[in-house]
PDB file of C-alpha atoms and ligand atoms in Angstrom:
ATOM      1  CA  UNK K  13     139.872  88.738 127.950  1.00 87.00           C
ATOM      2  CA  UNK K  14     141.659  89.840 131.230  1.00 93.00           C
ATOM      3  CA  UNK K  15     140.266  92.211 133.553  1.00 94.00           C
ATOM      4  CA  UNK K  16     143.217  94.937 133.908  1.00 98.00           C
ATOM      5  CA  UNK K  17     142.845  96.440 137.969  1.00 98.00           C
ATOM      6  CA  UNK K  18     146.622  97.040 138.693  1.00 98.00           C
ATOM      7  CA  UNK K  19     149.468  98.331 136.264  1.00 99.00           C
ATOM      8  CA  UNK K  20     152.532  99.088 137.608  1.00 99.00           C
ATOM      9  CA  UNK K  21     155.785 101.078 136.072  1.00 99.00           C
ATOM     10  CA  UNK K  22     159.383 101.196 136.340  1.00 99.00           C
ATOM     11  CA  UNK K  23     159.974 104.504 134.856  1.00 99.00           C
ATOM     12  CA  UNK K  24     163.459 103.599 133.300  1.00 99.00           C
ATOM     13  CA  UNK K  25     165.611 105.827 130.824  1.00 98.00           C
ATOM     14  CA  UNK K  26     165.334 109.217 131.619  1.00 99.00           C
ATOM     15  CA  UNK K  27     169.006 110.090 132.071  1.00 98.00           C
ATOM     16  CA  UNK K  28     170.085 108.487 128.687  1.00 99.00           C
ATOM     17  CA  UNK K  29     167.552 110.577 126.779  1.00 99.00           C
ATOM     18  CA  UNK K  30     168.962 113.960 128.138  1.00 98.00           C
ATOM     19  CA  UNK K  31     172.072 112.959 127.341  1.00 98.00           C
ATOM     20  CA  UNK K  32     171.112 111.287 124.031  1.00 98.00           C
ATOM     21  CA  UNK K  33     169.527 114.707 123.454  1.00 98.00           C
ATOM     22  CA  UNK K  34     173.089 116.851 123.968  1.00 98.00           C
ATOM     23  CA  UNK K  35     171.460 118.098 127.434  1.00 98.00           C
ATOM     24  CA  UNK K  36     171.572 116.814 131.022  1.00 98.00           C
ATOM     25  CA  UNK K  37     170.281 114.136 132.635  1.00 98.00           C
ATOM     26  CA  UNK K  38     167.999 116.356 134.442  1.00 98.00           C
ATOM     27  CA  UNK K  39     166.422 117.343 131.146  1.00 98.00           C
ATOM     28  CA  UNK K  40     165.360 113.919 130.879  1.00 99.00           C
ATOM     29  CA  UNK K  41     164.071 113.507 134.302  1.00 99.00           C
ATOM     30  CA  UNK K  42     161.793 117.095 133.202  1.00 98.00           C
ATOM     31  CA  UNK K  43     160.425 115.371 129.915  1.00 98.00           C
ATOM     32  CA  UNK K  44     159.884 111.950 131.770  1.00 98.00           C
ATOM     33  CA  UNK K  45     157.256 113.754 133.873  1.00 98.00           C
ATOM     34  CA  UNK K  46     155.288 114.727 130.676  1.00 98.00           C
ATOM     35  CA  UNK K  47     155.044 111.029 130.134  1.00 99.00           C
ATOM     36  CA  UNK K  48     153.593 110.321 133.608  1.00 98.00           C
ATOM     37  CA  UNK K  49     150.923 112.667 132.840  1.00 98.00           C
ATOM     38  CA  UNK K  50     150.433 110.866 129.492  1.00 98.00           C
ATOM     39  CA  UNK K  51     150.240 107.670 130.886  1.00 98.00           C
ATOM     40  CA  UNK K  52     147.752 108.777 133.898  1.00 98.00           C
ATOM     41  CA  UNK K  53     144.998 110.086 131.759  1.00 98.00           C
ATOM     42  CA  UNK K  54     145.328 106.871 129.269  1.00 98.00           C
ATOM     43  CA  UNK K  55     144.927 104.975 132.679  1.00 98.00           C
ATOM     44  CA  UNK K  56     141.762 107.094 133.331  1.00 98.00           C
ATOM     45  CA  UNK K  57     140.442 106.211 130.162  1.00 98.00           C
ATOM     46  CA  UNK K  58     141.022 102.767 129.969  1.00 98.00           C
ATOM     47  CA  UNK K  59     139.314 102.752 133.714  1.00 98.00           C
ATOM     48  CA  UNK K  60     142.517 100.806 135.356  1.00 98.00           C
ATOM     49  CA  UNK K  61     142.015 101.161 139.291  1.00 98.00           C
ATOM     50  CA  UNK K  62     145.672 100.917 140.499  1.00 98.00           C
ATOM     51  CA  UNK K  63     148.565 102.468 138.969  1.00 99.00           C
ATOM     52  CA  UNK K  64     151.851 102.253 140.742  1.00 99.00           C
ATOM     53  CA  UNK K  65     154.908 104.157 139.369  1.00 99.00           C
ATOM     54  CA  UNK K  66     158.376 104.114 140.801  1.00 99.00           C
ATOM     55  CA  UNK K  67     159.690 106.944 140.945  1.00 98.00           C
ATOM     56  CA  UNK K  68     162.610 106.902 143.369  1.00 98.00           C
ATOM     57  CA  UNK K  69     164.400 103.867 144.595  1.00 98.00           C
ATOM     58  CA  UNK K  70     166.194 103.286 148.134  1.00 98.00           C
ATOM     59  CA  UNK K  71     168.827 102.522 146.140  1.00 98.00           C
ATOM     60  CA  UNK K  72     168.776 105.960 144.147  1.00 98.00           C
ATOM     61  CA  UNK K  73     170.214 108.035 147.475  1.00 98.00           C
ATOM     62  CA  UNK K  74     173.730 107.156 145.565  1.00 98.00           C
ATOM     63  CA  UNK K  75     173.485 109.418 142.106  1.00 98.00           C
ATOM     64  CA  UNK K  76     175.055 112.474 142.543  1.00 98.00           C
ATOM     65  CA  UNK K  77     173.111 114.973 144.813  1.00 98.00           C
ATOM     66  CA  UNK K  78     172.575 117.441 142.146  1.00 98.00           C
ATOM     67  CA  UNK K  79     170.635 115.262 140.423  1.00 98.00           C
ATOM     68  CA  UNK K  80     168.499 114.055 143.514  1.00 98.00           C
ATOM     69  CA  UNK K  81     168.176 117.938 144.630  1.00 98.00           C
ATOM     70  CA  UNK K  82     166.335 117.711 140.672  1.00 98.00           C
ATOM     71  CA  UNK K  83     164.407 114.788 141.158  1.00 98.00           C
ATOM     72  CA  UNK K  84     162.442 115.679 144.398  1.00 98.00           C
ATOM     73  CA  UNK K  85     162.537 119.990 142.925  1.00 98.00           C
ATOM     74  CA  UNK K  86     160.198 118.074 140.307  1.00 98.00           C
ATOM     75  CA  UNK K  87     158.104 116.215 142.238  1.00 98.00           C
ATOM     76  CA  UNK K  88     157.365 119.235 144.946  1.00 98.00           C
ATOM     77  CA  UNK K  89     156.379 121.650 141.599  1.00 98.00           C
ATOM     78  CA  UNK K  90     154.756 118.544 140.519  1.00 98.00           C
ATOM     79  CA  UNK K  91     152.395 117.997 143.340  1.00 98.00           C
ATOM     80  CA  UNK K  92     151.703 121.784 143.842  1.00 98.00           C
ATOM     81  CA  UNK K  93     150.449 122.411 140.998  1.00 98.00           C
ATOM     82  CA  UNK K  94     148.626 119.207 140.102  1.00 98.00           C
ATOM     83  CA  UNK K  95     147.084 117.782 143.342  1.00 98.00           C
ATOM     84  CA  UNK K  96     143.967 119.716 142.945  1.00 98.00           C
ATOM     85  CA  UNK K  97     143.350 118.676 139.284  1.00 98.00           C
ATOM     86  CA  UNK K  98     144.275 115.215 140.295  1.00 98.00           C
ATOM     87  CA  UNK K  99     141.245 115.234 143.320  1.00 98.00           C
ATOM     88  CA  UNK K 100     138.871 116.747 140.647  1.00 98.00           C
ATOM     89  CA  UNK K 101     139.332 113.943 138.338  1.00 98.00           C
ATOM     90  CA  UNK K 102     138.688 111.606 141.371  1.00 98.00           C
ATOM     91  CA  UNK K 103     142.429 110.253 142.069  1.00 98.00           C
ATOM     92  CA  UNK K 104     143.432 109.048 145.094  1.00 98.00           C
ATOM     93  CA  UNK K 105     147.332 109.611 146.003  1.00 98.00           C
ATOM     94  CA  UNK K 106     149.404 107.434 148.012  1.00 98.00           C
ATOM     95  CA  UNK K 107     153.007 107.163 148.770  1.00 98.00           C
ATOM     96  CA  UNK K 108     154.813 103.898 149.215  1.00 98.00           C
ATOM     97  CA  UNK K 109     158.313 103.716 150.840  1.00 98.00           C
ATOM     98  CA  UNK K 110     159.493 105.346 153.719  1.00 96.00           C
ATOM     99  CA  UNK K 111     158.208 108.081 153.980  1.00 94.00           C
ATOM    100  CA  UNK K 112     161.293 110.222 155.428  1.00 92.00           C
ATOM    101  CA  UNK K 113     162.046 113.598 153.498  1.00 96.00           C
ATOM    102  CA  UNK K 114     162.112 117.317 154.127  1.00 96.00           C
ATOM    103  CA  UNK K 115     159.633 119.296 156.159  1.00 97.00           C
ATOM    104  CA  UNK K 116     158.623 120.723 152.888  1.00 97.00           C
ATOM    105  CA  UNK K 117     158.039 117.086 151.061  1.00 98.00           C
ATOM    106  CA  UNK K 118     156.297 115.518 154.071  1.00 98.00           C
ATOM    107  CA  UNK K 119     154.108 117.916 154.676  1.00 98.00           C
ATOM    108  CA  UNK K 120     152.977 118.516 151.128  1.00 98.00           C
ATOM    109  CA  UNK K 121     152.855 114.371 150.782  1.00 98.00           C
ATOM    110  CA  UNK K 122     150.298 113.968 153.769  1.00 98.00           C
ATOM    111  CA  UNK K 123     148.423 116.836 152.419  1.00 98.00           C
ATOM    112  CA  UNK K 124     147.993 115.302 148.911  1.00 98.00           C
ATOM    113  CA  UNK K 125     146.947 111.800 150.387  1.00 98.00           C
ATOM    114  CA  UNK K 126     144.572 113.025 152.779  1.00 98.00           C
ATOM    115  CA  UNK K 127     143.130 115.530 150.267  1.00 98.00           C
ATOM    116  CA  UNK K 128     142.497 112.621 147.697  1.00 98.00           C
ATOM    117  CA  UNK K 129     141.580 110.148 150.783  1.00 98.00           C
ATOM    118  CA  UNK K 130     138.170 109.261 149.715  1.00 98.00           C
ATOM    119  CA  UNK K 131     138.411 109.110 145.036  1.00 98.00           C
ATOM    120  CA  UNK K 132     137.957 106.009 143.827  1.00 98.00           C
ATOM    121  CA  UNK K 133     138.587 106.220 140.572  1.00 98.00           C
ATOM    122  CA  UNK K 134     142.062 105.329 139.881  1.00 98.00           C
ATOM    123  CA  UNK K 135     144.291 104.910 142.831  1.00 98.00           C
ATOM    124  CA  UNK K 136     148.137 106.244 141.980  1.00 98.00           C
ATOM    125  CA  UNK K 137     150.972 104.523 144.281  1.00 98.00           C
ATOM    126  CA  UNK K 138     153.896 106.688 144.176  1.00 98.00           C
ATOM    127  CA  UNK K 139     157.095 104.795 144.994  1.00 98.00           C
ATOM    128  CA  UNK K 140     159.241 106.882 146.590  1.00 98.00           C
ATOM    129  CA  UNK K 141     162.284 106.076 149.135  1.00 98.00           C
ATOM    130  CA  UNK K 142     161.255 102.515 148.003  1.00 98.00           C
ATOM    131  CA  UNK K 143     162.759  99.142 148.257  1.00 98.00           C
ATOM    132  CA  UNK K 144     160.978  95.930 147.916  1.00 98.00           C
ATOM    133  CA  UNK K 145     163.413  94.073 150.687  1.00 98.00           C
ATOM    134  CA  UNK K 146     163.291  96.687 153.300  1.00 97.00           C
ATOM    135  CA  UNK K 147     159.301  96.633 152.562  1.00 98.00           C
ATOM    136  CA  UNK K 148     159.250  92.786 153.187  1.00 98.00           C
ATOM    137  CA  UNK K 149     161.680  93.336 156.323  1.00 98.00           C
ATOM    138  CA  UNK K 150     159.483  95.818 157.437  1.00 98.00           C
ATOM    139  CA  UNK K 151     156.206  93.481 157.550  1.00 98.00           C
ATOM    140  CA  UNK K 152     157.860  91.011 159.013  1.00 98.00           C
ATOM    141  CA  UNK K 153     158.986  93.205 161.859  1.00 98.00           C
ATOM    142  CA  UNK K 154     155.469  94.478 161.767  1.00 98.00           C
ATOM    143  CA  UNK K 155     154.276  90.740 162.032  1.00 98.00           C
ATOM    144  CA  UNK K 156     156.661  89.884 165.486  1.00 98.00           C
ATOM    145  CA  UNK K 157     155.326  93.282 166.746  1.00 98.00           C
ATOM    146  CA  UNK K 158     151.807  92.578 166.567  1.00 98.00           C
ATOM    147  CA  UNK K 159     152.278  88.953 167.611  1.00 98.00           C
ATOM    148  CA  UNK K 160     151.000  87.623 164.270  1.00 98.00           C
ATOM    149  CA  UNK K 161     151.707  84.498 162.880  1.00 98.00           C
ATOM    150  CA  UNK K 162     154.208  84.808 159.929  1.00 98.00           C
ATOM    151  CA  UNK K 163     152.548  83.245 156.735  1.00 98.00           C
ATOM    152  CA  UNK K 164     151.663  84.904 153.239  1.00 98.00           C
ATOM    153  CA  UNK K 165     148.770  86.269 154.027  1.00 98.00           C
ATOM    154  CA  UNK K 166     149.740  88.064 156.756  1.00 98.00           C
ATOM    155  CA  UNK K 167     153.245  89.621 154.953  1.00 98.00           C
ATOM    156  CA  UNK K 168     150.739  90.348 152.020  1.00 98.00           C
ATOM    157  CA  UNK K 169     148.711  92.300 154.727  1.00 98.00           C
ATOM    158  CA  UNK K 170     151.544  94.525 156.505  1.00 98.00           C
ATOM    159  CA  UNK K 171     152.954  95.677 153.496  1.00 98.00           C
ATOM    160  CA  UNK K 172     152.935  99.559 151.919  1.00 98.00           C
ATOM    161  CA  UNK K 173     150.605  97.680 149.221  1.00 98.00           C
ATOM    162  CA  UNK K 174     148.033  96.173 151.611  1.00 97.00           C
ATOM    163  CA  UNK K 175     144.921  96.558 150.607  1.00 95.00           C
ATOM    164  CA  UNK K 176     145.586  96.623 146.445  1.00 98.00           C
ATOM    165  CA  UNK K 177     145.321  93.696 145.019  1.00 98.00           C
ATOM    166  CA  UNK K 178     149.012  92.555 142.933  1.00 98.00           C
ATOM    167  CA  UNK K 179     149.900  94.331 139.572  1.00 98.00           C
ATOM    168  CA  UNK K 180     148.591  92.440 136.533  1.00 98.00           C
ATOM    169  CA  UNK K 181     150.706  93.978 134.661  1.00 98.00           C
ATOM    170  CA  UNK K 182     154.822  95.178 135.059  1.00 99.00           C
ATOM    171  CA  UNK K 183     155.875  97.554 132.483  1.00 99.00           C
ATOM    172  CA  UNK K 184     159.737  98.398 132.080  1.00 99.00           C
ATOM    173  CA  UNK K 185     161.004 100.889 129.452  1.00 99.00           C
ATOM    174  CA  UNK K 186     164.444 101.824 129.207  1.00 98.00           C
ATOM    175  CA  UNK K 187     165.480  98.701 127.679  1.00 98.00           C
ATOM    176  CA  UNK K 188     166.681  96.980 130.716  1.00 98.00           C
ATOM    177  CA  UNK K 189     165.763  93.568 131.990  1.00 98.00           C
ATOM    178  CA  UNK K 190     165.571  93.775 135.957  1.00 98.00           C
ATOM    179  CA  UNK K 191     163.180  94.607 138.538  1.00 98.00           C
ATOM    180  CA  UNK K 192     165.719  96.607 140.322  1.00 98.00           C
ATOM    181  CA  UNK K 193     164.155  96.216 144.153  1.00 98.00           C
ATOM    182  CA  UNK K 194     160.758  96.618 142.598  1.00 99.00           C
ATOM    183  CA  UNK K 195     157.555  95.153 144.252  1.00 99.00           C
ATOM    184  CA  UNK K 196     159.353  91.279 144.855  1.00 98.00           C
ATOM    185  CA  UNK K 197     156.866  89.963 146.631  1.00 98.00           C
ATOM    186  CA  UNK K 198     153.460  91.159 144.536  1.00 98.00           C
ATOM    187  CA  UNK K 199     154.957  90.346 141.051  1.00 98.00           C
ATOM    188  CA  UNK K 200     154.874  86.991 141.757  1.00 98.00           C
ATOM    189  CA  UNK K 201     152.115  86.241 139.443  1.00 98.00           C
ATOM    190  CA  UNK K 202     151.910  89.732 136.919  1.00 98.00           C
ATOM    191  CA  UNK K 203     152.832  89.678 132.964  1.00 98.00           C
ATOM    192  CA  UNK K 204     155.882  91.441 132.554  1.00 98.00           C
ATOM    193  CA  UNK K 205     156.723  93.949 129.335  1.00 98.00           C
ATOM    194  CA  UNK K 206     160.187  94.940 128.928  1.00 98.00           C
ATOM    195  CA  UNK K 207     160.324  98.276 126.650  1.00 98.00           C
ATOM    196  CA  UNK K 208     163.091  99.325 124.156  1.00 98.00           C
ATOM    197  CA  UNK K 209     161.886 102.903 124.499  1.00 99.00           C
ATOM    198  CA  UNK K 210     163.294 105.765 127.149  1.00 99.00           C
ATOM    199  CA  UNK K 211     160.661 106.243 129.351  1.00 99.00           C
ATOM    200  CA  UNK K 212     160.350 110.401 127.738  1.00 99.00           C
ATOM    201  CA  UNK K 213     159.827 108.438 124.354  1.00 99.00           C
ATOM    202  CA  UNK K 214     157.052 106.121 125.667  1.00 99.00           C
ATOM    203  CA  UNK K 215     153.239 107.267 124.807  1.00 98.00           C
ATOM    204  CA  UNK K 216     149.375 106.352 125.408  1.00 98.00           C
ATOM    205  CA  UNK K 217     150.078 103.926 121.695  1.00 98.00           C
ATOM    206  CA  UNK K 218     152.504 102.208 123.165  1.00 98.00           C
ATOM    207  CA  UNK K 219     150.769 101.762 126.658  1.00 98.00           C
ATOM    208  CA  UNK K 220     148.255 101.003 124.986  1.00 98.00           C
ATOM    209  CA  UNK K 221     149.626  98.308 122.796  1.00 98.00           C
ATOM    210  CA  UNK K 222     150.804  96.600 126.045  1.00 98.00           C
ATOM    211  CA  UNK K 223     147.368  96.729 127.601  1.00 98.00           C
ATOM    212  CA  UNK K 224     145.701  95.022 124.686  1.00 98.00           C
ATOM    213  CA  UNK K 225     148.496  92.199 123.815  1.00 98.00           C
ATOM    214  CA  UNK K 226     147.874  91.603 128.272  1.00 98.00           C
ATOM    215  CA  UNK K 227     144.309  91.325 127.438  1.00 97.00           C
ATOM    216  CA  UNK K 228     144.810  88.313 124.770  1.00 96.00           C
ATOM    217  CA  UNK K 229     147.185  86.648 127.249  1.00 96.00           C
ATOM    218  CA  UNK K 230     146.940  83.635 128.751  1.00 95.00           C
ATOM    219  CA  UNK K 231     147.140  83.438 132.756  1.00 96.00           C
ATOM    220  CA  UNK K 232     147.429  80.128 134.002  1.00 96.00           C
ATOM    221  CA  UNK K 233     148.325  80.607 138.249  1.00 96.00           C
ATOM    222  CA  UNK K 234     150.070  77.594 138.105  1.00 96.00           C
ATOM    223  CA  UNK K 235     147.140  75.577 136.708  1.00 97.00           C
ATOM    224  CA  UNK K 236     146.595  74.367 132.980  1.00 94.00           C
TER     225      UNK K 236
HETATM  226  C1  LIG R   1     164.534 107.369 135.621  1.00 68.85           C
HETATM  227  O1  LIG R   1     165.488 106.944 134.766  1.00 68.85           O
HETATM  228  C2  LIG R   1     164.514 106.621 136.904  1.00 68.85           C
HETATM  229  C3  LIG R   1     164.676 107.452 138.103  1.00 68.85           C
HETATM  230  C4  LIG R   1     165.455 107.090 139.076  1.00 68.85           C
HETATM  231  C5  LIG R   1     163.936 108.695 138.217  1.00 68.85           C
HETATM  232  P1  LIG R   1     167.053 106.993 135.071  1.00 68.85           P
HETATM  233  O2  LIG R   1     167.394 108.250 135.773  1.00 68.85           O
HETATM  234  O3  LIG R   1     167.458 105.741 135.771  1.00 68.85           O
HETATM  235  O4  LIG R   1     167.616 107.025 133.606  1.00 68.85           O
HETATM  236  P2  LIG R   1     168.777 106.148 133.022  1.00 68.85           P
HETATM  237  O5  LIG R   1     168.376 104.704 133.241  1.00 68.85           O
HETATM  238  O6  LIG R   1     170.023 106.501 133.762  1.00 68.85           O
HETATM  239  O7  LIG R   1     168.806 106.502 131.572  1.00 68.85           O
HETATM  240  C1  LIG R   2     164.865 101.825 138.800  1.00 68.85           C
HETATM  241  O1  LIG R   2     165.693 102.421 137.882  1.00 68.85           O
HETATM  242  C2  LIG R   2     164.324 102.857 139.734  1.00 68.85           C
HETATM  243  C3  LIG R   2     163.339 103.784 139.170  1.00 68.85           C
HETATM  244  C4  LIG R   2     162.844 103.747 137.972  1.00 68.85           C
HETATM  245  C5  LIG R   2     162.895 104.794 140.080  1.00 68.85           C
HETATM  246  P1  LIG R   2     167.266 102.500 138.081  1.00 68.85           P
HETATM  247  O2  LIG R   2     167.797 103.189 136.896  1.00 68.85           O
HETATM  248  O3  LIG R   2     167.566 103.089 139.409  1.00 68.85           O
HETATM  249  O4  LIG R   2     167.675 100.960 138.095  1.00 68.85           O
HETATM  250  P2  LIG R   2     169.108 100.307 137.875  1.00 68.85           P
HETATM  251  O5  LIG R   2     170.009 100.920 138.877  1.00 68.85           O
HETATM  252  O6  LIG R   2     169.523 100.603 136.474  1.00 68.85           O
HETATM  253  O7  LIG R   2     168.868  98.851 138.078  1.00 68.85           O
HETATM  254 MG1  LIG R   3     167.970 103.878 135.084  1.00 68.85          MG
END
């Protein structure tokens, strides 16, 4: 049976199911949130270390701006109310992307990672303002600044993810088959799950049916 450490998500489908529902697309980005909470206290109970959710994409800054104004109005509400309930149950928040948003955002965004600095119990990465090329191009700028040789290990080691070890496990819902931008370099290796269900519609028996078929599967790295 597999060890599961890392699970990341590609939080696909809101849009369609506000729309599918006779509202907005912004309905669907609300319900989509009830999900992530969901899907964060399954992880807790299943006792997975690293879950990383994308939430916003570098290539997102073209939707309309209504509908960006939405996404980050959610995710300010989101962390203000939550961020203490999510230190309590021992959660440690990070951010990966550039981090480059409003006063407002940034400074509630270094507040919730230092306040959660030191939980180990599950680690959530929040991309945000993320691409996985600019995060490669970034390392390797890193890399020529600090003189480094460039090989794996050191790209591995000067990206956002440094220090978590890759995703076992890529989970898609939306029913769409791409990794739009999405963590190019760790996913190398990871069993990938492409969902038929809007992300709103997804819940802990479906996660959880994903975690157990990852369990019976076969990882081979190449060898036999
Ligand atoms: C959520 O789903 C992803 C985010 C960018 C927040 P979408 O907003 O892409 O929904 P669809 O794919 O258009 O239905
Ligand atoms: C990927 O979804 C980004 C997030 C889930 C945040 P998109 O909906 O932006 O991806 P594409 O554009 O359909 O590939
Ligand atoms: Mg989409």
């Amino acid at each position: 049976m597999n060890p599961i450490r890392h699970v990341a998500i590609i939080m696909d489908g809101n849009g369609r199911w506000g729309i599918n529902k006779g509202k907005s697309r912004n309905f669907g980005h609300k319900q989509g949130l009830k999900t992530v909470e969901k899907i964060i206290k399954e992880s807790l109970k299943k006792r997975i270390r690293y879950l990383t959710l994308y939430a916003f994409s570098t290539e997102n800054w073209k939707r309309p701006k209504r509908e960006i104004k939405y996404l980050f109005s959610l995710l300010n509400n989101f962390l203000s109310n939550k961020i203490k309930e999510l230190d309590k149950e021992k959660i440690k928040f990070i951010v990966i992307g550039k981090k480059k948003f409003d006063k407002k955002l940034n400074k509630l965004l270094d507040y919730s990672e230092k306040l959660t600095s030191n939980n180990k119990r599950l680690q959530i990465n929040l991309a945000l303002n993320y691409g996985s090329k600019s995060e490669i191009m970034s390392a390797i700028k890193l890399i020529k600044k600090k003189k480094l040789l460039l090989n794996e290990k050191n790209i591995t080691n000067n990206l956002y993810t440094k220090n978590i070890p890759d995703p076992d496990i890529l989970i898609r819902t939306g029913n769409r088959k791409r990794l739009s931008n999405f963590l190019l370099w760790q996913l190398a290796y990871s069993e990938i799950f492409f969902e038929k269900k809007l992300w709103p519609d997804f819940n802990e028996n479906d996660y959880y049916k994903i975690l157990m078929s990852f369990k019976k599967t076969k990882r081979n790295f190449g060898k036999i």
